[in-house]
XYZ file of C-alpha atoms in Angstrom:
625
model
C -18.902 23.704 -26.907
C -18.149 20.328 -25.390
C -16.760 20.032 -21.971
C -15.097 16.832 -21.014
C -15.303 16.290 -17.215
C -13.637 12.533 -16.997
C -10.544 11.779 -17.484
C -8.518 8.604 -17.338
C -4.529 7.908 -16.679
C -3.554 4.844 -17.872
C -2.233 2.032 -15.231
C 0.833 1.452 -15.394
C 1.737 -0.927 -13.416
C -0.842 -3.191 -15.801
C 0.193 -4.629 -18.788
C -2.002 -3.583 -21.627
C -4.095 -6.749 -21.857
C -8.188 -6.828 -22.738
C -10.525 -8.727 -20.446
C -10.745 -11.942 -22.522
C -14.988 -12.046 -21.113
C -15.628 -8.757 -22.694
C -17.557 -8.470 -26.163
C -14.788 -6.632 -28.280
C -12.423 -9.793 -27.471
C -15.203 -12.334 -28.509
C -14.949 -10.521 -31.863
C -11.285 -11.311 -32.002
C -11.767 -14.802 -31.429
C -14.500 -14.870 -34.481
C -12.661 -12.694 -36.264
C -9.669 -15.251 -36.190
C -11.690 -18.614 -36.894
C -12.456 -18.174 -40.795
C -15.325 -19.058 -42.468
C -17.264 -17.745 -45.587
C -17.669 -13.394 -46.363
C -18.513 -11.029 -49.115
C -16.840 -7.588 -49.908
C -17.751 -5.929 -46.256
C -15.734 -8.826 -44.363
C -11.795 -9.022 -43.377
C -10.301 -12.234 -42.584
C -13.561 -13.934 -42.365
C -16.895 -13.344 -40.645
C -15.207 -10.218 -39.331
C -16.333 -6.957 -40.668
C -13.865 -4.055 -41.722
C -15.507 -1.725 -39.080
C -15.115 -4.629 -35.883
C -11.305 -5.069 -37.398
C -10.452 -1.206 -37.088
C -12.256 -1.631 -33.676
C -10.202 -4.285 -32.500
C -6.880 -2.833 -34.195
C -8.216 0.823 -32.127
C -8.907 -1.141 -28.645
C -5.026 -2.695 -28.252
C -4.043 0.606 -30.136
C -5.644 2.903 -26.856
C -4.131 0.457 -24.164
C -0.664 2.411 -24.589
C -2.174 5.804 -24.461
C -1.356 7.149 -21.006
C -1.693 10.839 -20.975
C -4.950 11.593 -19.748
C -5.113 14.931 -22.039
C -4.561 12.240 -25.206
C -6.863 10.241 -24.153
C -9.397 12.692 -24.016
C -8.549 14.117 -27.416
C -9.121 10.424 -28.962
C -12.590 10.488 -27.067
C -13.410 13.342 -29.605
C -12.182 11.837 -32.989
C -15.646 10.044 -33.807
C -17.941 8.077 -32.309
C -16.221 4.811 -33.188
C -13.659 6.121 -31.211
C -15.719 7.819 -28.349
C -16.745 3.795 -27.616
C -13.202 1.997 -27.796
C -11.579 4.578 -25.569
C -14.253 4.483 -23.191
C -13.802 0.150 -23.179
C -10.256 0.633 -22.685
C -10.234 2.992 -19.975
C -8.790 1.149 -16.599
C -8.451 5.035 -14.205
C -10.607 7.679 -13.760
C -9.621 11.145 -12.943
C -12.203 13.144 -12.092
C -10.882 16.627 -11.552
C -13.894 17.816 -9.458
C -16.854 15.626 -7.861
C -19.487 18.414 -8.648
C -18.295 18.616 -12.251
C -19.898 15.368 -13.634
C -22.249 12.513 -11.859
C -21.771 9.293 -10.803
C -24.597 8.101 -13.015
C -23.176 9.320 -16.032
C -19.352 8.176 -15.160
C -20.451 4.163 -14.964
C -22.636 4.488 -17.457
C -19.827 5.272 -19.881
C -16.857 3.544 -18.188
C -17.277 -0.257 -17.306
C -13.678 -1.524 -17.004
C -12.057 0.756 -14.253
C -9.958 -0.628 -11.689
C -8.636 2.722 -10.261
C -10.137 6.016 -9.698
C -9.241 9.423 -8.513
C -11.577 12.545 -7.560
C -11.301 15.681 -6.232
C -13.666 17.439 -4.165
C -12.950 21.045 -2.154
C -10.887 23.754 -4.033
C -7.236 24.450 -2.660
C -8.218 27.270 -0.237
C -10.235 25.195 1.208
C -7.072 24.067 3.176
C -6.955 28.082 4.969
C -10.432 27.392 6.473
C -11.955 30.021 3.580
C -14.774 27.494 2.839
C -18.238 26.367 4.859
C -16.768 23.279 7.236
C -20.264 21.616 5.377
C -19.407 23.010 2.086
C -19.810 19.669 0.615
C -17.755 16.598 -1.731
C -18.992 14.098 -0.196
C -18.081 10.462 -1.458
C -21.101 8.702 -0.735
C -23.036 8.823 -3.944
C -19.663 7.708 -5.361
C -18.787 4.983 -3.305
C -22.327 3.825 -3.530
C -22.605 3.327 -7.419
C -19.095 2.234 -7.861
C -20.346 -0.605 -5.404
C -22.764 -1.549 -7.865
C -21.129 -0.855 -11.362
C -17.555 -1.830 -10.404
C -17.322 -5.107 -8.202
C -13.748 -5.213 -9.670
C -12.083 -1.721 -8.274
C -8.662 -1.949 -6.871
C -7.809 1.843 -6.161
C -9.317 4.880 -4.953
C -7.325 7.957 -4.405
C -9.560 10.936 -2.577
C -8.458 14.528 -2.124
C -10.121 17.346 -0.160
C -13.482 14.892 -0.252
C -15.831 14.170 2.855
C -16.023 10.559 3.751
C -17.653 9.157 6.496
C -17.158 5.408 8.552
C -19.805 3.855 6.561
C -18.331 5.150 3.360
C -15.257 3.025 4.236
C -17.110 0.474 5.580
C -19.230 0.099 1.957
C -15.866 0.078 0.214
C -14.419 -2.887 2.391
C -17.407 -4.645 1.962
C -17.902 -4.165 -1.907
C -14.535 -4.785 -3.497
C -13.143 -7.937 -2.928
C -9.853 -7.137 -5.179
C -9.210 -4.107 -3.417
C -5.600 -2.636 -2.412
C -4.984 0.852 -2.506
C -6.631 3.693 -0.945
C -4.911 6.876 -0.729
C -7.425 9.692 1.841
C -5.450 13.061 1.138
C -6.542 16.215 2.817
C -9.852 14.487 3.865
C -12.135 14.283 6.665
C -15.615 12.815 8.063
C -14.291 9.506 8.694
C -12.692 8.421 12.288
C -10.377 5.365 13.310
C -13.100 2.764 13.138
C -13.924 3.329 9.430
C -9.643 2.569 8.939
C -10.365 -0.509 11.148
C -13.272 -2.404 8.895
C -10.646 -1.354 5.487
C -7.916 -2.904 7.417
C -10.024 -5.824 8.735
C -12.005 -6.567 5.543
C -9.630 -5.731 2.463
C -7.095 -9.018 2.765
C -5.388 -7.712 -0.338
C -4.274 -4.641 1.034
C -1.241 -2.942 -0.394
C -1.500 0.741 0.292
C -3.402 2.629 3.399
C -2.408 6.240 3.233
C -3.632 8.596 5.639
C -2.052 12.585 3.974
C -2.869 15.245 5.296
C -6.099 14.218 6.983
C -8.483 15.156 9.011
C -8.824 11.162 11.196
C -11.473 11.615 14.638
C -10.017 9.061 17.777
C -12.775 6.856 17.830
C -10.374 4.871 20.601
C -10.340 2.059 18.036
C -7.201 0.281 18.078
C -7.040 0.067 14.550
C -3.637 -0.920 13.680
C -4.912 -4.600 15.381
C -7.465 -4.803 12.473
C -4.702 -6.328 10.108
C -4.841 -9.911 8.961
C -2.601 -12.151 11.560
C -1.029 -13.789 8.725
C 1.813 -12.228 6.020
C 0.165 -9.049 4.469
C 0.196 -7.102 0.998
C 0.890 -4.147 2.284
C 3.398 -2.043 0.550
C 2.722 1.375 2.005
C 1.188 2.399 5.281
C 1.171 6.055 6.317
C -0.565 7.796 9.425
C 1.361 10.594 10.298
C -1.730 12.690 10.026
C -3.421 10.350 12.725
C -3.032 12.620 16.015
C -4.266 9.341 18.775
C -2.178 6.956 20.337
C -1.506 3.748 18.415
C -0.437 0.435 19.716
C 2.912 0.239 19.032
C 3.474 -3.648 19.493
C 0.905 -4.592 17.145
C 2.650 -2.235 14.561
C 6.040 -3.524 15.399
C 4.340 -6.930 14.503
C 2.498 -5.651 11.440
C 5.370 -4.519 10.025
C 6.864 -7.943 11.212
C 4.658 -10.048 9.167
C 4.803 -6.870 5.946
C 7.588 -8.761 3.603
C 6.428 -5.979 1.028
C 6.391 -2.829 2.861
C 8.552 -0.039 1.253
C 6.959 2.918 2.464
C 6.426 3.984 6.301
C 5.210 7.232 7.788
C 4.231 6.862 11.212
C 2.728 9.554 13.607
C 4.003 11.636 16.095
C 3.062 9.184 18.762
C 6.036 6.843 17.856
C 9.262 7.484 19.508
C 13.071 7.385 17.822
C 13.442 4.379 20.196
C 10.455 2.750 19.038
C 10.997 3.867 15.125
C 14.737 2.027 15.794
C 12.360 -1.142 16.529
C 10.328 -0.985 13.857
C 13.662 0.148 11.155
C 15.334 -3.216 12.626
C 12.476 -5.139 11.197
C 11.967 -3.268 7.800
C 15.805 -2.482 6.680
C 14.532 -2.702 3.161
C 12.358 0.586 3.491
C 12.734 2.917 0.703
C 10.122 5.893 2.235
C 10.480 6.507 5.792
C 8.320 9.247 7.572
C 10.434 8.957 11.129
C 7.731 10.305 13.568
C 8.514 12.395 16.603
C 12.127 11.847 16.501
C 12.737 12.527 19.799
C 13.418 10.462 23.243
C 10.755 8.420 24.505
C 9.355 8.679 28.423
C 11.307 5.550 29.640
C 14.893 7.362 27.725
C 14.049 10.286 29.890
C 13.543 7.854 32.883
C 17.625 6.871 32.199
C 16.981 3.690 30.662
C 20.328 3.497 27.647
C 19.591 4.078 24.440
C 20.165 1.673 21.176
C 22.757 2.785 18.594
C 20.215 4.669 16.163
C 22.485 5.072 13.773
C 23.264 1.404 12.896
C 19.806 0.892 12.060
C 19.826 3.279 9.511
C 22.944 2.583 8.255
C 20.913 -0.757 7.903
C 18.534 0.925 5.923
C 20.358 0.593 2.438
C 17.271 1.425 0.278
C 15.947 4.339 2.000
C 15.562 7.159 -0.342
C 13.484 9.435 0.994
C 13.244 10.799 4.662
C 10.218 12.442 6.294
C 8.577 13.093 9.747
C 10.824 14.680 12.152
C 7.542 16.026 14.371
C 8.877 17.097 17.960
C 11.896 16.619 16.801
C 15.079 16.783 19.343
C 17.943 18.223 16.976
C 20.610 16.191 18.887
C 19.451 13.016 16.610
C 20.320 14.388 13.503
C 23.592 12.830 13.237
C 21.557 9.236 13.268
C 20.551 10.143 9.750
C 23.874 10.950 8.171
C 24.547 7.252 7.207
C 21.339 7.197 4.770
C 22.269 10.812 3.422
C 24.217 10.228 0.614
C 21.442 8.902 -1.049
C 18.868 10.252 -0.546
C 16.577 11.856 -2.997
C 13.888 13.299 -0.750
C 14.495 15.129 2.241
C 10.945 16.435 3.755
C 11.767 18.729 7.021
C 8.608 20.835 6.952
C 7.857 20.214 10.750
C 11.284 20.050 12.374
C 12.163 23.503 13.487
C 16.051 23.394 13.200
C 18.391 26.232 12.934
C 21.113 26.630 9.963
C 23.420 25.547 12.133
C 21.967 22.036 12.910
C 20.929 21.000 9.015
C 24.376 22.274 7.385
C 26.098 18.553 8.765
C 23.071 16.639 7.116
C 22.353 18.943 3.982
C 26.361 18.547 3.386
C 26.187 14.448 2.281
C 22.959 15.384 0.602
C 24.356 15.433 -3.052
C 21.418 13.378 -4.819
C 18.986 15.392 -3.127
C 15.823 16.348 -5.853
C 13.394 17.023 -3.605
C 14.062 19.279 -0.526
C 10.976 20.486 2.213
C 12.136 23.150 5.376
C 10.854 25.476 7.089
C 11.991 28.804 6.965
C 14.013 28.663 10.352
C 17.120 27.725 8.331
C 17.272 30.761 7.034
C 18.907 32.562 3.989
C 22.348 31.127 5.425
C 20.622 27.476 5.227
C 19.788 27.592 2.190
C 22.692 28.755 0.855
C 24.416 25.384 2.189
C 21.386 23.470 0.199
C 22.696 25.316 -2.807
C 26.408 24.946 -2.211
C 25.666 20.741 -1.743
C 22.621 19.945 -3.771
C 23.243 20.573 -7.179
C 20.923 17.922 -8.314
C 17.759 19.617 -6.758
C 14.614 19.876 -9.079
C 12.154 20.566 -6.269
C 12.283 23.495 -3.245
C 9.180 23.881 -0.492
C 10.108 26.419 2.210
C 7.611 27.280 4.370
C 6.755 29.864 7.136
C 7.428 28.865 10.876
C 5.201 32.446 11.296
C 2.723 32.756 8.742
C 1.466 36.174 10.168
C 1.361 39.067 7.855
C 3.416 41.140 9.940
C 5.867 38.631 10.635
C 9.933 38.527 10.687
C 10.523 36.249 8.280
C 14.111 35.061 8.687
C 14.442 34.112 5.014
C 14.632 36.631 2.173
C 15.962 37.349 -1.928
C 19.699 36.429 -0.613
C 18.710 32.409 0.020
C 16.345 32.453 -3.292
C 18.715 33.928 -5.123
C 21.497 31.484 -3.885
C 19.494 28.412 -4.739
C 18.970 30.115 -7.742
C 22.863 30.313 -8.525
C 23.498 26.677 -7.094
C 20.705 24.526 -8.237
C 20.023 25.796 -11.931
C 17.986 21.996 -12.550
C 15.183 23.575 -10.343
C 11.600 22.956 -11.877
C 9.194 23.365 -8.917
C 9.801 26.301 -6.607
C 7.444 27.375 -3.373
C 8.577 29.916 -1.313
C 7.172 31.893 1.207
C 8.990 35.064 2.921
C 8.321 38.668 3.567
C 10.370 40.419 1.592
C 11.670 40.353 -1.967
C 13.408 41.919 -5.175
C 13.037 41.879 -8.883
C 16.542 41.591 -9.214
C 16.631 38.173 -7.228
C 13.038 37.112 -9.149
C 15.019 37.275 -12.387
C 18.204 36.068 -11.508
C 15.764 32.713 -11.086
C 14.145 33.220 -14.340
C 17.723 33.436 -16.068
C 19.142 30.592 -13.701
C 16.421 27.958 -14.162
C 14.738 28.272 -16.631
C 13.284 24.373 -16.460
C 10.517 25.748 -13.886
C 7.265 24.106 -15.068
C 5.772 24.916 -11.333
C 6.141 29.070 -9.588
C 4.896 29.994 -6.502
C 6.220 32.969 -4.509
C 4.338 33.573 -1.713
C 5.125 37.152 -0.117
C 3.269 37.061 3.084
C 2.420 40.660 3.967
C -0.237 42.754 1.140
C 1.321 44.593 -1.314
C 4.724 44.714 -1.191
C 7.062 46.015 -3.177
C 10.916 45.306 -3.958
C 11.762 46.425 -0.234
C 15.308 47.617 -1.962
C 13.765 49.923 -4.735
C 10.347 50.311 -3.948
C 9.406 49.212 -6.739
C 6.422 46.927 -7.651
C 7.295 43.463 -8.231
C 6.097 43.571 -11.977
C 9.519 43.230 -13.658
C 10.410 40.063 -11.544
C 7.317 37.892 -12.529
C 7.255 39.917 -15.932
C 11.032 37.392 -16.209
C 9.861 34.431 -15.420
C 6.906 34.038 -17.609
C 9.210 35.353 -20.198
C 12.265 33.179 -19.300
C 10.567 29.918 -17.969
C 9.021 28.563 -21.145
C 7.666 25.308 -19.806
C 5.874 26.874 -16.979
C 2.518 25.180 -16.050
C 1.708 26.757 -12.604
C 2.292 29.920 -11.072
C 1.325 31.775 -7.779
C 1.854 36.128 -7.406
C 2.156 38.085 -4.695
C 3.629 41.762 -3.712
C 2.927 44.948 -4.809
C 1.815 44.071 -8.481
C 0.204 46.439 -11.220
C -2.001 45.778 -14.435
C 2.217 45.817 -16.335
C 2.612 42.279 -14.461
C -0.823 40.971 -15.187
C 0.341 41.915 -18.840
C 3.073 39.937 -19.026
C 1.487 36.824 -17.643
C -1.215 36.943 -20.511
C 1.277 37.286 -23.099
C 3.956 35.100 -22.222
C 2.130 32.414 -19.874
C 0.811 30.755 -22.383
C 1.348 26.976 -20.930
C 0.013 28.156 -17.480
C -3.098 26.022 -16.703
C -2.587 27.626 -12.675
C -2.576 30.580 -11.454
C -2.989 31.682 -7.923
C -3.050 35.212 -7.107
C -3.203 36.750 -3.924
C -3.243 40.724 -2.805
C -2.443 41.601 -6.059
C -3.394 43.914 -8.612
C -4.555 47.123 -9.715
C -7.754 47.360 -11.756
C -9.752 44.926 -13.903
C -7.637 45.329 -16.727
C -5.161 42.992 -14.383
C -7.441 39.844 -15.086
C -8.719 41.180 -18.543
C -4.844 40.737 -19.369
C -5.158 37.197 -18.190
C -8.449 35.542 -19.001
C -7.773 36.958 -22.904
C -4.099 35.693 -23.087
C -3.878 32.812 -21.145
C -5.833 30.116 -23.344
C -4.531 27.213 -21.670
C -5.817 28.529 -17.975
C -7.613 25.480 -16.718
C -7.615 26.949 -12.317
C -7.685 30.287 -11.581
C -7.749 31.300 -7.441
C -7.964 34.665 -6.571
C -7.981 36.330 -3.073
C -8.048 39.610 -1.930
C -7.581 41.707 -5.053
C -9.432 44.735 -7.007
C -11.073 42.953 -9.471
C -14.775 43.197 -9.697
C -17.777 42.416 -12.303
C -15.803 43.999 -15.303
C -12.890 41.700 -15.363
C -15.376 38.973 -14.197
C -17.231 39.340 -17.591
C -13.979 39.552 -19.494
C -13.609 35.655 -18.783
C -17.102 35.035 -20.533
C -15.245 33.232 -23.521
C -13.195 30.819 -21.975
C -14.741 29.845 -18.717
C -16.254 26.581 -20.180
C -12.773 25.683 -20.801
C -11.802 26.164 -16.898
C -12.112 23.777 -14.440
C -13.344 26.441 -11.929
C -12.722 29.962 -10.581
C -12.395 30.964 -7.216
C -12.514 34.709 -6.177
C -12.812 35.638 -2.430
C -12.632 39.016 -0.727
C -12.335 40.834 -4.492
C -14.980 43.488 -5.834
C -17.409 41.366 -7.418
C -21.368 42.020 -6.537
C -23.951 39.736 -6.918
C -25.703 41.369 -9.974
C -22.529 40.902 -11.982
C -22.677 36.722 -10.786
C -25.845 36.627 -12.056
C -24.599 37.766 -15.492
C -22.011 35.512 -15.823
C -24.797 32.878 -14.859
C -27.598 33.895 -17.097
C -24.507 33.673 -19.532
C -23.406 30.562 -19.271
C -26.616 28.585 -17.825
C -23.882 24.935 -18.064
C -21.782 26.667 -15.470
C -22.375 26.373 -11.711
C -22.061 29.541 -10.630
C -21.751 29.491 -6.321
C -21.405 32.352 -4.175
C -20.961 31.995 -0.115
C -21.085 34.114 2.697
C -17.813 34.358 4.590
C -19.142 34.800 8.218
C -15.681 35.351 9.886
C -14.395 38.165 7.232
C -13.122 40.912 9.085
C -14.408 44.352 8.587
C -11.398 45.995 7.661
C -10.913 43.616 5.006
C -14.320 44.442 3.331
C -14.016 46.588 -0.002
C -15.252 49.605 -0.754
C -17.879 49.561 -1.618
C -21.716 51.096 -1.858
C -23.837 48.336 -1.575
C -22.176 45.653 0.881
C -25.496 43.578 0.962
C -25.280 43.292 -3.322
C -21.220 42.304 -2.213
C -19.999 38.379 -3.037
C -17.784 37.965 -0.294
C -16.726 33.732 -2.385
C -17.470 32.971 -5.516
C -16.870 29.532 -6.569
C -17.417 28.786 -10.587
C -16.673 25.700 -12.328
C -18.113 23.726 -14.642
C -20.529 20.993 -15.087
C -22.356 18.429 -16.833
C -25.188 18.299 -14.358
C -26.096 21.686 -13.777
C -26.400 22.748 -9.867
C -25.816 20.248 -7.057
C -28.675 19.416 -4.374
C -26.559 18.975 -1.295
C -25.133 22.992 -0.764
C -25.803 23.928 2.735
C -27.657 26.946 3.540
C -24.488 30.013 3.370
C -23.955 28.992 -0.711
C -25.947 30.083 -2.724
C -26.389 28.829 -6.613
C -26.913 31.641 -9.516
């Protein structure tokens, strides 16, 4: 069975032109000058074969899907060629899954590319710090095969200074790199990119993991007009020099997105709004007084400059933030689109003025300390709403959460566009799980996260079968979904019969027996991820995956029932998967199954697929089947 490991998403912002030095468009030109033939050519010294070629190569410029670009990479080999010369981005879903060797070799045209590295649970500390994904080896043959690169967009990879600094120093053309949930690399390596790459448009700094290397780093940018279009560091924890960003952003005609750090002050973001009223992403920082407002020094009208601020469509930030500056905001509200509030602890009370002029809102990020009665106002005002994250202030198992199946089930009632849902709170019904499934059924994304193990509808007792049982029933486009709560094998068998567009699924303290993921892995043909944590499955329902696992991406299974004997089936099974198990040093002993042998128990297992067979660089606590 083939397994394709690279895939490509057209550029869109490119029109679909060929590179007028390449071979296929020297063809063209002789194809197009005349001159003598016999039965094999077409419109002169051109053969049938390089005219379907050429006819193919402008064809596969408009492909842009990924998925159908992979599926023309299988027609034939004619085809396998041309879609390989056309291809401009590279996705590579994981770095481990194909080499670097092997990925120039077959694409010679890319501008952009994107990889992957760590697994999502990486993000709750469940993996070695030194696990791996490291971008060296990549950066270091793209230097050589693709002088020409223009974007590089990283997640959950490690990358060090001198990876940055090889990138700066290797692509002239370059001007976008996005870093998102990475780490390795400090302030100086953002300092040579920002010196070195004149063409600059987007630095983006998500999520990441940046060490102070007391580099002033924002200083590193050309003195004269920049590219930039997009510059965000609220992730950076040091100090930054404020006046040279005030005069970056100064000298940034360009620059539509902003997301500065906690570090910048509402005085100092009114500064830097007054010189960028044409901002269309703005990520506010601290949004609270500075030292010298404290000191009694007046304060500037805040609310003129975003009033200003006639393009801003999407509002984020808000770290420390002091809830009497809210109000500032209200001028921009009414158009907004995005409204991200996942660090600014604020009461119902204090977001039902700003959530009121929210009426375009689509996207919509909180934490939970607006409670059920706060999210009822976003469902009363934002009727447009396609996209809901609510996360936990207190993440604890034991927790209070203060929200609960009244504010899902109002959003439910008032937003019925809905298509991605997260939630996480500590109790739940089935009757307020299907009242979504009837309400929106336009969810392609699912992910109810119900903090404490195991439980049930806290108004019947009942297991929480019925409720996801709905909503792979009633949500027919849905892609991605995450369980949780007291679930049984029933809920497992509704996901494998009905989920049969889920490529996600995230399951956590759920589940009753291996029949559970039997259900699953035999129903749910599209399943592509599959993350599983703290559930009863074991080396039963791990072999009941045997004949579709090539068609995964990977499989993650941590704290379950699995034992090492029953890896080693699965690896002596399928010798093209990698099969990794690790040791989970901090894993509390009341956690630890039941079971006989605990030294033949997998504590991780980590399973994906690959072209290259086992990687060289796993530190000492994984192990490779």
């Amino acid at each position: 069975m083939r397994v394709e490991q690279v895939e490509m998403s057209q550029d869109n912002d490119r029109p679909p032109t060929l590179d007028l030095g390449s071979d296929a468009a020297a063809n063209k030109t002789r194809n197009c000058s005349g001159g003598g033939g016999g039965s094999d050519h077409v419109g002169g010294c051109g053969t049938a074969e390089n005219v379907l070629h050429n006819v193919l190569e402008n064809v596969l410029h408009f492909l842009t899907s990924r998925q159908d670009r992979n599926a023309a990479s299988l027609v034939c080999k004619s085809w396998y060629r041309v879609e390989a010369l056309t291809r401009s981005d590279l996705f590579i879903g994981n770095c481990y899954a194909v080499s670097p060797r092997r990925v120039m070799s077959r694409f010679n045209r890319v501008r952009s590319v994107t990889i992957k590295g760590k697994p999502r649970f990486a993000d709750f500390n469940m993996m070695p710090p030194d696990w791996g994904a490291h971008f060296s080896p990549w950066v270091a043959s793209m230097a050589k095969s693709y002088p020409w690169l223009e974007k590089i967009y990283l997640k959950r990879m490690s990358v060090t200074d001198d990876d940055l600094a090889l990138l700066a120093e290797s692509f002239p053309a370059f001007k976008e790199l996005v870093l998102f949930c990475c780490e390795g690399f400090g302030t100086s390596g953002v300092a040579v990119v920002a010196s070195r790459c004149r063409q600059l448009r987007v630095l983006d700094l998500i999520e990441s993991d940046v060490t102070d290397d007391e580099v002033d780093w924002i200083s590193c940018f050309p003195e004269k007009e920049t590219c930039l279009e997009s510059l965000i560091f609220d992730c950076v924890e040091c100090l930054i020099n404020f006046e040279a960003l005030e005069m970056l952003v100064s000298r940034s005609p360009s620059l539509k997105k902003l997301g500065a750090n906690r570090h910048v002050s509402i005085a100092q973001l009114y500064r830097l709004m007054i010189q960028a009223p044409h901002l269309t992403h703005l990520g506010t920082g601290s949004f609270s007084n500075s030292e010298a407002m404290v000191n009694g020094e007046s304060e500037p009208e805040y609310g003129s400059a975003f009033t200003a601020c006639k393009s801003l469509l999407c509002l984020s930030g808000f770290k420390d933030i002091l809830p009497d500056y809210l109000p500032c905001i209200y001028p921009v509200c009414a158009n907004l689109t995005t409204l991200n509030l996942s660090y600014a602890h604020i009461t119902a009370e204090q977001l039902k003025p700003v959530i009121s002029h929210c009426h375009k809102l689509q996207t919509f990020w909180a934490l939970d300390s607006i409670s059920d009665e706060g999210l009822q106002a976003v469902a009363s005002s934002c009727m447009e709403l396609r996209e809901l994250r609510v996360f936990p202030v207190d993440a604890r198992e034991d927790g209070e959460g203060p929200i609960s199946e009244v504010g899902f089930q109002a959003i439910s009632e008032g937003c019925r566009r809905l298509q991605y849902i997260l939630y996480f709170c500590q109790r739940m019904t089935n009757a307020a799980v299907v009242a979504m499934s009837q309400n929106c059924q336009d969810l392609v994304v699912f992910r109810l996260c119900i903090m404490g193990r195991h439980q049930p509808d806290h108004k019947t007792g009942e297991p929480m079968d019925e409720g996801f049982g709905a909503i792979v029933i009633n949500c027919k486009k849905l892609t991605r979904l995450a369980i949780s709560g007291l679930l049984t094998d029933r809920a497992f068998s509704y996901i494998g019969k009905y989920g049969k567009l889920v490529r996600t699924l995230s399951v956590a303290f759920a589940g009753n027996s291996d029949l559970g993921l039997k259900y699953v892995l035999e129903g749910c043909h599209r399943l592509q991820k599959l993350e599983i944590r703290d559930s009863p499955f074991g080396d039963t329902a791990l072999r009941s995956g045997l004949h579709h696992y090539y068609n995964m991406r990977f499989l993650w299974m941590s704290d379950c029932k699995l034992s090492r004997y029953g890896c080693q089936e699965v690896a002596r099974a399928l010798p093209h998967l990698v099969v990794e198990v690790m040791r989970n040093d901090n894993q509390e002993s009341d956690h630890l199954p039941q079971m006989g042998d605990l030294d033949n128990y997998v504590p991780v297992l980590y399973m994906y697929r690959s072209l290259e067979g086992p990687r060289d660089d796993a530190p000492a606590c994984v192990d490779i089947l």
